[in-house]
PDB file of C-alpha atoms in Angstrom:
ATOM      1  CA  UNK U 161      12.863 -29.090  18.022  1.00 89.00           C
ATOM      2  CA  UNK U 162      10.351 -28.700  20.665  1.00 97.00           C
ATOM      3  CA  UNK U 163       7.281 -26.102  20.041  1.00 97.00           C
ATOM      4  CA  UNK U 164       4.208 -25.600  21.066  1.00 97.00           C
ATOM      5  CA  UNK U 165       1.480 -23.797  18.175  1.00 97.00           C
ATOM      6  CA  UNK U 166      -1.520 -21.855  19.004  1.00 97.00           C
ATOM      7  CA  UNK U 167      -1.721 -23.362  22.168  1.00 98.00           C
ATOM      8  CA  UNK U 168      -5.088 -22.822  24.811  1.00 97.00           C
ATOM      9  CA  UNK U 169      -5.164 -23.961  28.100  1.00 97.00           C
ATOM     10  CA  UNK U 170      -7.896 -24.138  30.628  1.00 95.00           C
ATOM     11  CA  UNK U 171      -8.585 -25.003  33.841  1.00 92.00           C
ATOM     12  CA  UNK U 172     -12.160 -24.889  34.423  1.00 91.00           C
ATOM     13  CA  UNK U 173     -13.343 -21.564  33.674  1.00 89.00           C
ATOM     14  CA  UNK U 174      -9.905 -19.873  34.088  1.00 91.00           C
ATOM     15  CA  UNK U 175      -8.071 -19.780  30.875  1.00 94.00           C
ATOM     16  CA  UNK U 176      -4.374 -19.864  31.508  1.00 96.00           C
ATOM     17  CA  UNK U 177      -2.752 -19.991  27.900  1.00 97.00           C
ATOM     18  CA  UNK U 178      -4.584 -18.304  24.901  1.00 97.00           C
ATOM     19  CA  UNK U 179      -3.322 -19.596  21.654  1.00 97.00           C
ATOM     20  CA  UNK U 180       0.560 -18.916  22.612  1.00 97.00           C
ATOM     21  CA  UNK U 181       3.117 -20.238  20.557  1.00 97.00           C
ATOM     22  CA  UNK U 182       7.028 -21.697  22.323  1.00 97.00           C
ATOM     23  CA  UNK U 183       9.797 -23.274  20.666  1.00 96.00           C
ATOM     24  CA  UNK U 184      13.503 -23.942  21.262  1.00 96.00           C
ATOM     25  CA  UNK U 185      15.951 -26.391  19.048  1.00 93.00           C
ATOM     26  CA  UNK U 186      18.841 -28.103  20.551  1.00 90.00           C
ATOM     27  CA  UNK U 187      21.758 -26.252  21.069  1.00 94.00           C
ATOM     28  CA  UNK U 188      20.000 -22.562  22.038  1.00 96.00           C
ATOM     29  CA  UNK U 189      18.780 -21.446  25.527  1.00 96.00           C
ATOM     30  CA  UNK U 190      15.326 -19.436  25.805  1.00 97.00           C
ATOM     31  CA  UNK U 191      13.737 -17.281  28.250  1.00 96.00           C
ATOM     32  CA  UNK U 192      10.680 -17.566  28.965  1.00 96.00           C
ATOM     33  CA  UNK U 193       9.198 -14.045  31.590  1.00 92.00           C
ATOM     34  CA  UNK U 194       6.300 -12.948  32.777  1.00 89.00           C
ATOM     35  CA  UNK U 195       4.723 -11.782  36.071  1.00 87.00           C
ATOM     36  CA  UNK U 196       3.379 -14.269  38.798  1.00 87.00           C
ATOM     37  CA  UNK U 197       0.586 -16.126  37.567  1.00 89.00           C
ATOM     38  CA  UNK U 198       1.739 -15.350  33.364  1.00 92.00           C
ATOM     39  CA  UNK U 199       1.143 -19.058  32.378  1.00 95.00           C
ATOM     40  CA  UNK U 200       4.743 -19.519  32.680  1.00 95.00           C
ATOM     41  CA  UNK U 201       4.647 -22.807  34.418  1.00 95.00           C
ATOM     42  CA  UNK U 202       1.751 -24.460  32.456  1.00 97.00           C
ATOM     43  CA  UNK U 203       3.919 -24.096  29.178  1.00 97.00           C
ATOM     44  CA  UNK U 204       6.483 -26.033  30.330  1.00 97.00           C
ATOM     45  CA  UNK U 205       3.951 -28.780  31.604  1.00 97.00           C
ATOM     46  CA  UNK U 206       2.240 -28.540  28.034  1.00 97.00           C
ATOM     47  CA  UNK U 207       6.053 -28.924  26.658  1.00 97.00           C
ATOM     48  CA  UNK U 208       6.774 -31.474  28.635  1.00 97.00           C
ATOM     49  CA  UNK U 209       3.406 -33.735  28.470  1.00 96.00           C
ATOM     50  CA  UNK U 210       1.947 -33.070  31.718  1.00 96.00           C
ATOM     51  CA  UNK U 211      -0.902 -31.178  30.586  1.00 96.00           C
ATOM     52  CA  UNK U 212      -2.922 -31.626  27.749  1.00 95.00           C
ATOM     53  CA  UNK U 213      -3.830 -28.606  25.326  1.00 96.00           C
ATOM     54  CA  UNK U 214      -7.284 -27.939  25.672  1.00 95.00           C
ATOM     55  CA  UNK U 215      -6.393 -26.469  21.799  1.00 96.00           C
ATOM     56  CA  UNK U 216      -3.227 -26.734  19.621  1.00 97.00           C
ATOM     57  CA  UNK U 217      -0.562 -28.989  19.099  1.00 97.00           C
ATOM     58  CA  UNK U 218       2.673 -30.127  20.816  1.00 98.00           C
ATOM     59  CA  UNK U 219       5.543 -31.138  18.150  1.00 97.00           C
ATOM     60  CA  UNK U 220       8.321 -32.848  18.826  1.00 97.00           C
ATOM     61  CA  UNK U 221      11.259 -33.516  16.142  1.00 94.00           C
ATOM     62  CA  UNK U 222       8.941 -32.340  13.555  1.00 91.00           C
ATOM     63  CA  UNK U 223       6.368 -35.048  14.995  1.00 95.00           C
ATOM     64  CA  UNK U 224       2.287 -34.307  16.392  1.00 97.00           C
ATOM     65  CA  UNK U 225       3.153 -35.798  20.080  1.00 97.00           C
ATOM     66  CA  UNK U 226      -0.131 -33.450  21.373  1.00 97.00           C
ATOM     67  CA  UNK U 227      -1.958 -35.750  23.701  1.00 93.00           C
ATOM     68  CA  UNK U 228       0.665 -37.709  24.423  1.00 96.00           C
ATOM     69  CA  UNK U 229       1.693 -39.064  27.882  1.00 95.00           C
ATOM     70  CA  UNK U 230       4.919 -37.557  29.488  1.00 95.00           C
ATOM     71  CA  UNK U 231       7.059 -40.289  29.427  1.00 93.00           C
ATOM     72  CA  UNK U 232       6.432 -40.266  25.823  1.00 95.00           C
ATOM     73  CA  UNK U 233       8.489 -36.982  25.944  1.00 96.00           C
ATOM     74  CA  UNK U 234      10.621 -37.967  28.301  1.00 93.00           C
ATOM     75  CA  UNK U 235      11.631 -41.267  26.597  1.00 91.00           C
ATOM     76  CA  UNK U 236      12.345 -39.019  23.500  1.00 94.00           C
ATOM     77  CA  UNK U 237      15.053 -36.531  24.642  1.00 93.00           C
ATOM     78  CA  UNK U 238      12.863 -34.205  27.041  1.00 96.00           C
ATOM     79  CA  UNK U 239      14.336 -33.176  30.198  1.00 95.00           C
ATOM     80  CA  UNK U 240      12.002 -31.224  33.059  1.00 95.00           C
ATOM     81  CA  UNK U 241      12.565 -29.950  36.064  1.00 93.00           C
ATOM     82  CA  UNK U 242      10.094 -28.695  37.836  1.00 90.00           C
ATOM     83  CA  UNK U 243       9.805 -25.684  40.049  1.00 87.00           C
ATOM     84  CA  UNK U 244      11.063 -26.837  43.541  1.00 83.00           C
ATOM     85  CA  UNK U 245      13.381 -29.494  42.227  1.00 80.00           C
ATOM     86  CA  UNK U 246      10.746 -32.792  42.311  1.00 87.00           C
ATOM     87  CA  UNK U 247      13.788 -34.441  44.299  1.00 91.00           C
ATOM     88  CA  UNK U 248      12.788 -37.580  46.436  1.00 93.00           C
ATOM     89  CA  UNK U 249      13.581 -35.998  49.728  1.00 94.00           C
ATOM     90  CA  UNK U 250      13.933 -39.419  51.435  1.00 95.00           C
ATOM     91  CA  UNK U 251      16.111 -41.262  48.781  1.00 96.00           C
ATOM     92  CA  UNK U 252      19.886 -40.913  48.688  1.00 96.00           C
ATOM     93  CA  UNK U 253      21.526 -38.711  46.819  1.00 96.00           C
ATOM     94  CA  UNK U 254      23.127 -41.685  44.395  1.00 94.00           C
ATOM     95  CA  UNK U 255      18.995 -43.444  44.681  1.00 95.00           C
ATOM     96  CA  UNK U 256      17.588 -39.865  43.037  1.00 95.00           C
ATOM     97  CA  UNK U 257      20.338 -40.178  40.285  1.00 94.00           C
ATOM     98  CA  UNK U 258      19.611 -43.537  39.554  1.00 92.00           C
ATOM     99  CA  UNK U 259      15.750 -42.851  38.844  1.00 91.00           C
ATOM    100  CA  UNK U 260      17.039 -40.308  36.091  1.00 89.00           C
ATOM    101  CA  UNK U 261      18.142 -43.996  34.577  1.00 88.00           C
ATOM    102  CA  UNK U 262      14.965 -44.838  34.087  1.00 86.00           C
ATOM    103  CA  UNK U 263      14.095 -44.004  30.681  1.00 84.00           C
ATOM    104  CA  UNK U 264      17.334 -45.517  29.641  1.00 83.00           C
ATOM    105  CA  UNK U 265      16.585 -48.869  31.157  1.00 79.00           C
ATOM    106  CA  UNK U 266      16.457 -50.863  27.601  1.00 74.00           C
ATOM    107  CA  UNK U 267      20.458 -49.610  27.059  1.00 81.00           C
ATOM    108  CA  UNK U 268      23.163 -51.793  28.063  1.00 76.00           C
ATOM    109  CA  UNK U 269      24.379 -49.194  30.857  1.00 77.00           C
ATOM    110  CA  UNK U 270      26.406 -49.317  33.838  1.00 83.00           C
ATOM    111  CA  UNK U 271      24.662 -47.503  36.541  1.00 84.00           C
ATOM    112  CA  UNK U 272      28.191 -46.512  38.020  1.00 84.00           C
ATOM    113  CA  UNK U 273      29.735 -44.999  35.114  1.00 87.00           C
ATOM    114  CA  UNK U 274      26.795 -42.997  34.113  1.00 89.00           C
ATOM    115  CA  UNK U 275      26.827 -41.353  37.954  1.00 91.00           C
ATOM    116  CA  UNK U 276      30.052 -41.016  37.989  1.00 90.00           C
ATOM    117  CA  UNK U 277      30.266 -39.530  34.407  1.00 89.00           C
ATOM    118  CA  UNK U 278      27.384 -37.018  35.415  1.00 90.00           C
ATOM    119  CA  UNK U 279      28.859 -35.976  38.902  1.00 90.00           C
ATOM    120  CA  UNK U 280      32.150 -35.092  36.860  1.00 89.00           C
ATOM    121  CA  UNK U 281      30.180 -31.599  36.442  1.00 85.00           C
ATOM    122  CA  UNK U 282      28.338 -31.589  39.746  1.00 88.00           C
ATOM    123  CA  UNK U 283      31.466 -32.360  42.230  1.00 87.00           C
ATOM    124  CA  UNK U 284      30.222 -30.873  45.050  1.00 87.00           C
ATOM    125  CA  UNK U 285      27.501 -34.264  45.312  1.00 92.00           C
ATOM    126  CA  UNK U 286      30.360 -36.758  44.813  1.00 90.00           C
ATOM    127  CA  UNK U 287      30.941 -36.621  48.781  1.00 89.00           C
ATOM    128  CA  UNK U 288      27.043 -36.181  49.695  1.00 92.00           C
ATOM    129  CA  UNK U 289      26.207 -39.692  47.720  1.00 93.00           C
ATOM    130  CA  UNK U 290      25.597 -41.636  50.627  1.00 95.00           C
ATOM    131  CA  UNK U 291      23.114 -38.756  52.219  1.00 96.00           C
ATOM    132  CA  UNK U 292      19.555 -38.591  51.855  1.00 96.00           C
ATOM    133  CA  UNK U 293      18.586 -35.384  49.338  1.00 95.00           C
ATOM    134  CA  UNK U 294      16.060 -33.647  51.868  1.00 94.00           C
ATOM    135  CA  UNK U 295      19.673 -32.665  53.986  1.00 95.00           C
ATOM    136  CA  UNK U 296      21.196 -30.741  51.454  1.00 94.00           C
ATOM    137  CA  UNK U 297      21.276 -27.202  50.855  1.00 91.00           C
ATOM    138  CA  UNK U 298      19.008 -25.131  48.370  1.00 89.00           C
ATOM    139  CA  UNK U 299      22.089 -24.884  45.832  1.00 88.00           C
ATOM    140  CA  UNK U 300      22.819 -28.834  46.324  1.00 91.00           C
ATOM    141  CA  UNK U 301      19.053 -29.514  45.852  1.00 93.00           C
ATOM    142  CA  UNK U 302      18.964 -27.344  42.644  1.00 90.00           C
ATOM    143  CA  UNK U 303      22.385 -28.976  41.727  1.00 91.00           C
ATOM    144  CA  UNK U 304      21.096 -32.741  42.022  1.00 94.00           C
ATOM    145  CA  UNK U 305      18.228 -31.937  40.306  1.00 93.00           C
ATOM    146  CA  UNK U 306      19.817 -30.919  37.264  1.00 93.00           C
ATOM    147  CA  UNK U 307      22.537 -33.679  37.677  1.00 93.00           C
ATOM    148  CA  UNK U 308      19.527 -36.702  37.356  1.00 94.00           C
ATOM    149  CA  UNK U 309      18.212 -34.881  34.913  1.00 93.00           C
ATOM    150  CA  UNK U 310      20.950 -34.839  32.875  1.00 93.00           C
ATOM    151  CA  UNK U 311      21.863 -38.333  33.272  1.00 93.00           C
ATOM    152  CA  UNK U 312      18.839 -39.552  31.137  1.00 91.00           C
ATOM    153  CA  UNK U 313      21.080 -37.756  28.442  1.00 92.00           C
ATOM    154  CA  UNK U 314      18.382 -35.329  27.578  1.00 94.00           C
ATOM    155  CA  UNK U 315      18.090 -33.295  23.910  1.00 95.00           C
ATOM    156  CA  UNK U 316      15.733 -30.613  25.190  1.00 96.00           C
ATOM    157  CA  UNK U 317      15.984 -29.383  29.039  1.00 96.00           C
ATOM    158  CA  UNK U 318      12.852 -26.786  30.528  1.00 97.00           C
ATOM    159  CA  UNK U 319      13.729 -25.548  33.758  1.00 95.00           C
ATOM    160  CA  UNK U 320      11.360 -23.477  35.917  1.00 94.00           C
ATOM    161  CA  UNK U 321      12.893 -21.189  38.848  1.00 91.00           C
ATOM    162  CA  UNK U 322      16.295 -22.870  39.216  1.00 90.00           C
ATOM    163  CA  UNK U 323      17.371 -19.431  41.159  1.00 87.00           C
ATOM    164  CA  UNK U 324      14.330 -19.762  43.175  1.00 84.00           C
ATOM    165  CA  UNK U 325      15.891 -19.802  46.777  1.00 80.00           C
ATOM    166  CA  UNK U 326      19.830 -19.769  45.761  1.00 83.00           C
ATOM    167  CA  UNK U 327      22.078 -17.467  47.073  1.00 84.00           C
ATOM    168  CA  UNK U 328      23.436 -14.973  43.519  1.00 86.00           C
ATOM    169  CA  UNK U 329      26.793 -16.898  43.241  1.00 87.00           C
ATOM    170  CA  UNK U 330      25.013 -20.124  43.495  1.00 85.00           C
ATOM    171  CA  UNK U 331      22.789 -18.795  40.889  1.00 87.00           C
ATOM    172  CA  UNK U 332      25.294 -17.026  38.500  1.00 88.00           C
ATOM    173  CA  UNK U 333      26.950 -20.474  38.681  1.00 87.00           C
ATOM    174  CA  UNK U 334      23.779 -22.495  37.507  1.00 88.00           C
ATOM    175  CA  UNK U 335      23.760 -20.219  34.277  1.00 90.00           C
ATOM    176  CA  UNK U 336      27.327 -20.862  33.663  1.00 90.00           C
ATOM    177  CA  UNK U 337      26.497 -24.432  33.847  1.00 90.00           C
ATOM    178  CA  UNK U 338      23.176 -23.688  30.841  1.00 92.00           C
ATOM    179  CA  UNK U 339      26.109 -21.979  28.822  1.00 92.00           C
ATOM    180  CA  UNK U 340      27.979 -25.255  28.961  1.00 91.00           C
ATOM    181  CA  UNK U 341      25.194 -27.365  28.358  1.00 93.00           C
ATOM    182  CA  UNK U 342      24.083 -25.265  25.345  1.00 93.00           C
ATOM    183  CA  UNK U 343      27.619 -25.445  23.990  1.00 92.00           C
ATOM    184  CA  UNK U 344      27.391 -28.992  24.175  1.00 92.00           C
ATOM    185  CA  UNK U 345      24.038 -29.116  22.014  1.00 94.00           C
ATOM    186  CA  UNK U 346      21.644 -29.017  24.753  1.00 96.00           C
ATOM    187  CA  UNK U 347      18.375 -26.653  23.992  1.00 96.00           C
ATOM    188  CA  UNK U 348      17.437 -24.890  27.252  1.00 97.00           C
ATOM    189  CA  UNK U 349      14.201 -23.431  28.057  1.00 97.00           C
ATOM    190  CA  UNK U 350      14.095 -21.410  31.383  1.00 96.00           C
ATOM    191  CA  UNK U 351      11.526 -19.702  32.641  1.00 95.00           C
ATOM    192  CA  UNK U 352      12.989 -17.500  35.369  1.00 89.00           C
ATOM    193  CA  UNK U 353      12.155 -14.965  37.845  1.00 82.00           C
ATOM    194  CA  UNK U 354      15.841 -13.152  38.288  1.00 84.00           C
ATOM    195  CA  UNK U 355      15.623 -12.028  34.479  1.00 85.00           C
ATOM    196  CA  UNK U 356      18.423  -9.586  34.115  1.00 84.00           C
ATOM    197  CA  UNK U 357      20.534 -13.058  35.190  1.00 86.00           C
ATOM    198  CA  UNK U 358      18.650 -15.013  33.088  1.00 88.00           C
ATOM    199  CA  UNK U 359      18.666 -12.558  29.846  1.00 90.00           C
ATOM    200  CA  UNK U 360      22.839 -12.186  29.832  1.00 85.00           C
ATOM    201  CA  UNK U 361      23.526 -15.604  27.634  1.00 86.00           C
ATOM    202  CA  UNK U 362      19.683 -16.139  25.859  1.00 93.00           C
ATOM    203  CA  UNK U 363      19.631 -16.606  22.229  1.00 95.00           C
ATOM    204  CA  UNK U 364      15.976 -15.538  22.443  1.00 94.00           C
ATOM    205  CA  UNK U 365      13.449 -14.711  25.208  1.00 94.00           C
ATOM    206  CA  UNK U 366       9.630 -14.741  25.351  1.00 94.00           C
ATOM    207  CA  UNK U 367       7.515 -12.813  27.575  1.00 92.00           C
ATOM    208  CA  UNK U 368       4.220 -14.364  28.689  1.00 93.00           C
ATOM    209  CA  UNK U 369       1.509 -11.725  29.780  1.00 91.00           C
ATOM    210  CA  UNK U 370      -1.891 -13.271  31.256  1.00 92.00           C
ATOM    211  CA  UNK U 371      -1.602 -15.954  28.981  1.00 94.00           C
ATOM    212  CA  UNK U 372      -0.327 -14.378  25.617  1.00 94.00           C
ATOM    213  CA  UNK U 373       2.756 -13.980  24.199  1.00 94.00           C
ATOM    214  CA  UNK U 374       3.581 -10.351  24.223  1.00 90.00           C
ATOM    215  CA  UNK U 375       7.628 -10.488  23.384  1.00 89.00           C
ATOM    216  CA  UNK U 376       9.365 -12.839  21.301  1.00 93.00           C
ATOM    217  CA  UNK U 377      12.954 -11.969  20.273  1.00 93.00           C
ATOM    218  CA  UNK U 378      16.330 -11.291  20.888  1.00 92.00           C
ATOM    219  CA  UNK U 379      16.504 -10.777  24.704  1.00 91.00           C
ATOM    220  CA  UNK U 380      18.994  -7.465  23.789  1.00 88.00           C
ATOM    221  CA  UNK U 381      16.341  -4.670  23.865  1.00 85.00           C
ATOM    222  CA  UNK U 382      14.968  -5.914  27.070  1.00 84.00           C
ATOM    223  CA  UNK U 383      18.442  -6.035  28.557  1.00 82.00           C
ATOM    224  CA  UNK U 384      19.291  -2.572  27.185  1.00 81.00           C
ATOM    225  CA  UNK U 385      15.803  -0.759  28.513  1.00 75.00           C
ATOM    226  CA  UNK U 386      15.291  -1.601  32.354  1.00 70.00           C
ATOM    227  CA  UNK U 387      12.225  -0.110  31.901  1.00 70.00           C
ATOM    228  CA  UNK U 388      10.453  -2.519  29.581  1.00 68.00           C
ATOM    229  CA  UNK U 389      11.644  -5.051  31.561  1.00 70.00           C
ATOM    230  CA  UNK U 390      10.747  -3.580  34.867  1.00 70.00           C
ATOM    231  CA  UNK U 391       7.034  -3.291  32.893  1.00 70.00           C
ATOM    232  CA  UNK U 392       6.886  -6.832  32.168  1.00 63.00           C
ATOM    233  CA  UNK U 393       6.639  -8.008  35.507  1.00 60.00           C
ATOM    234  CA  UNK U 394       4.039  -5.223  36.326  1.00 56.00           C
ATOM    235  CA  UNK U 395       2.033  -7.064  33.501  1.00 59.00           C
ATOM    236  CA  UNK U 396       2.293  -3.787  31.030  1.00 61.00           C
ATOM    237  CA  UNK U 397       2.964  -4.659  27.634  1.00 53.00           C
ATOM    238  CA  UNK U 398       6.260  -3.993  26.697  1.00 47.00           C
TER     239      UNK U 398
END
C-alpha cells in the first residue's frame, strides 16, 4: 500500500494540500478529481517522493518513507508518470525504454527480452523502435510512456492526465489497458480530467477541492448524479 496521512503542503505562502489523506493497494485503480489548480498534481509528487510534506507522513508497504528521495520509491515498486509524459524527446524509442531499466540494474536482466516482453502490450511501438520519441503522435507518446514505465515492473502506478491531448478512442483504449493492469495486481492512481471516462472501472475515487479532500468513496454516486460531478469541477462541494 501506498498512502499519504494528514498531509500539508506549501509552497511559500500558498498552501496547496491541507492535511489530505490518499491511498491505493495493489490490485485497485483510484480516481483522484478536482478542478484546475485542486492539488491534484502535488499528491502524486508527494506519493511519489518528489516533494516533501511540509506536514504528515508518506507510507509505503506499511513503512514511514516521508522524506525520502524518489528513487527510494521508485526502487521500491512506484511507478510515475508525469503529466506530459517526461519522455526524452531526443532518445529513441527502444533508448526511453531502456532508462525504465534503470532501477532494475542490480537483476541479472536481458535488456531485449524485457522490451520485447513489455511491447507485447504496446504493439503499435514495436515498428517505431528505431525513431526518436519527440516524432510520435500524442497517443504513441502517452503509449511509450506507460510502456517504460511498466518495464521497471512497478507495484503501484500514479498517472496524471494520460487523456490529456488523445483523441476519445485513444483514450477509452488507455483505460482498457488500467483494467488490465489492475487485473494483473497493479494499483492505479489516476488523477484525470475526462472523469466520466475515468469513473466507469474505479474501485474508489477522491475529489480534491482547494487542497482538501471533499469526496472519498465509491465513484457510483458521482457517476449516477451529473450534477455533483459537474459541481466538482466548479469547485462546489459535492
Amino acid at each position: 500500500m501506498l498512502a499519504a496521512r494528514n498531509v500539508t503542503v506549501r509552497y511559500g505562502r500558498v498552501q496547496a494540500l491541507t492535511r489530505t489523506s490518499v491511498e491505493v493497494e495493489p490490485g485497485e485503480l483510484v480516481v483522484l478529481l478536482g478542478p484546475n489548480g485542486a492539488g491534484k498534481t502535488t499528491m502524486l509528487r508527494v506519493l511519489s517522493g518528489l516533494r516533501r510534506p511540509s506536514e504528515g507522513s508518506v507510507r509505503l508497504d506499511g513503512t514511514d518513507a516521508t522524506g525520502r528521495p524518489a528513487e527510494h520509491f521508485a526502487a521500491n515498486g512506484v511507478g510515475h508518470i508525469p503529466e506530459g509524459r517526461g519522455i526524452f524527446p531526443r532518445l529513441t524509442v527502444e533508448q526511453n525504454l531502456l532508462v525504465g531499466l534503470y532501477t532494475r540494474r542490480r537483476e541479472r536482466v536481458t535488456r531485449r527480452t524485457e522490451v520485447d516482453a513489455v511491447l507485447e502490450s504496446f504493439p503499435a511501438l514495436k515498428e517505431r523502435l528505431d525513431s526518436r520519441a519527440g516524432v510520435l503522435s500524442g497517443g504513441e507518446q502517452q503509449m511509450l510512456a506507460l510502456a517504460r514505465a511498466l518495464i521497471a515492473r512497478p507495484k503501484l502506478l500514479l498517472v496524471d492526465e494520460p487523456s490529456h491531448g488523445l483523441a476519445p478512442a485513444i483514450a477509452a483504449h488507455l483505460f482498457d489497458l488500467f483494467d488490465q493492469l489492475r487485473a494483473e495486481g497493479l494499483g492505479i492512481l489516476v488523477v484525470e480530467q475526462h472523469a466520466a471516462l475515468a469513473l466507469r472501472g474505479a474501485d474508489r475515487a477522491y475529489v480534491l477541492q482547494k487542497g482538501t479532500i471533499t469526496y472519498e468513496g465509491s465513484p457510483s454516486p458521482l457517476v449516477r448524479n451529473r450534477k455533483r460531478l459537474v459541481d466538482v469541477y466548479l469547485g462546489r462541494s459535492p
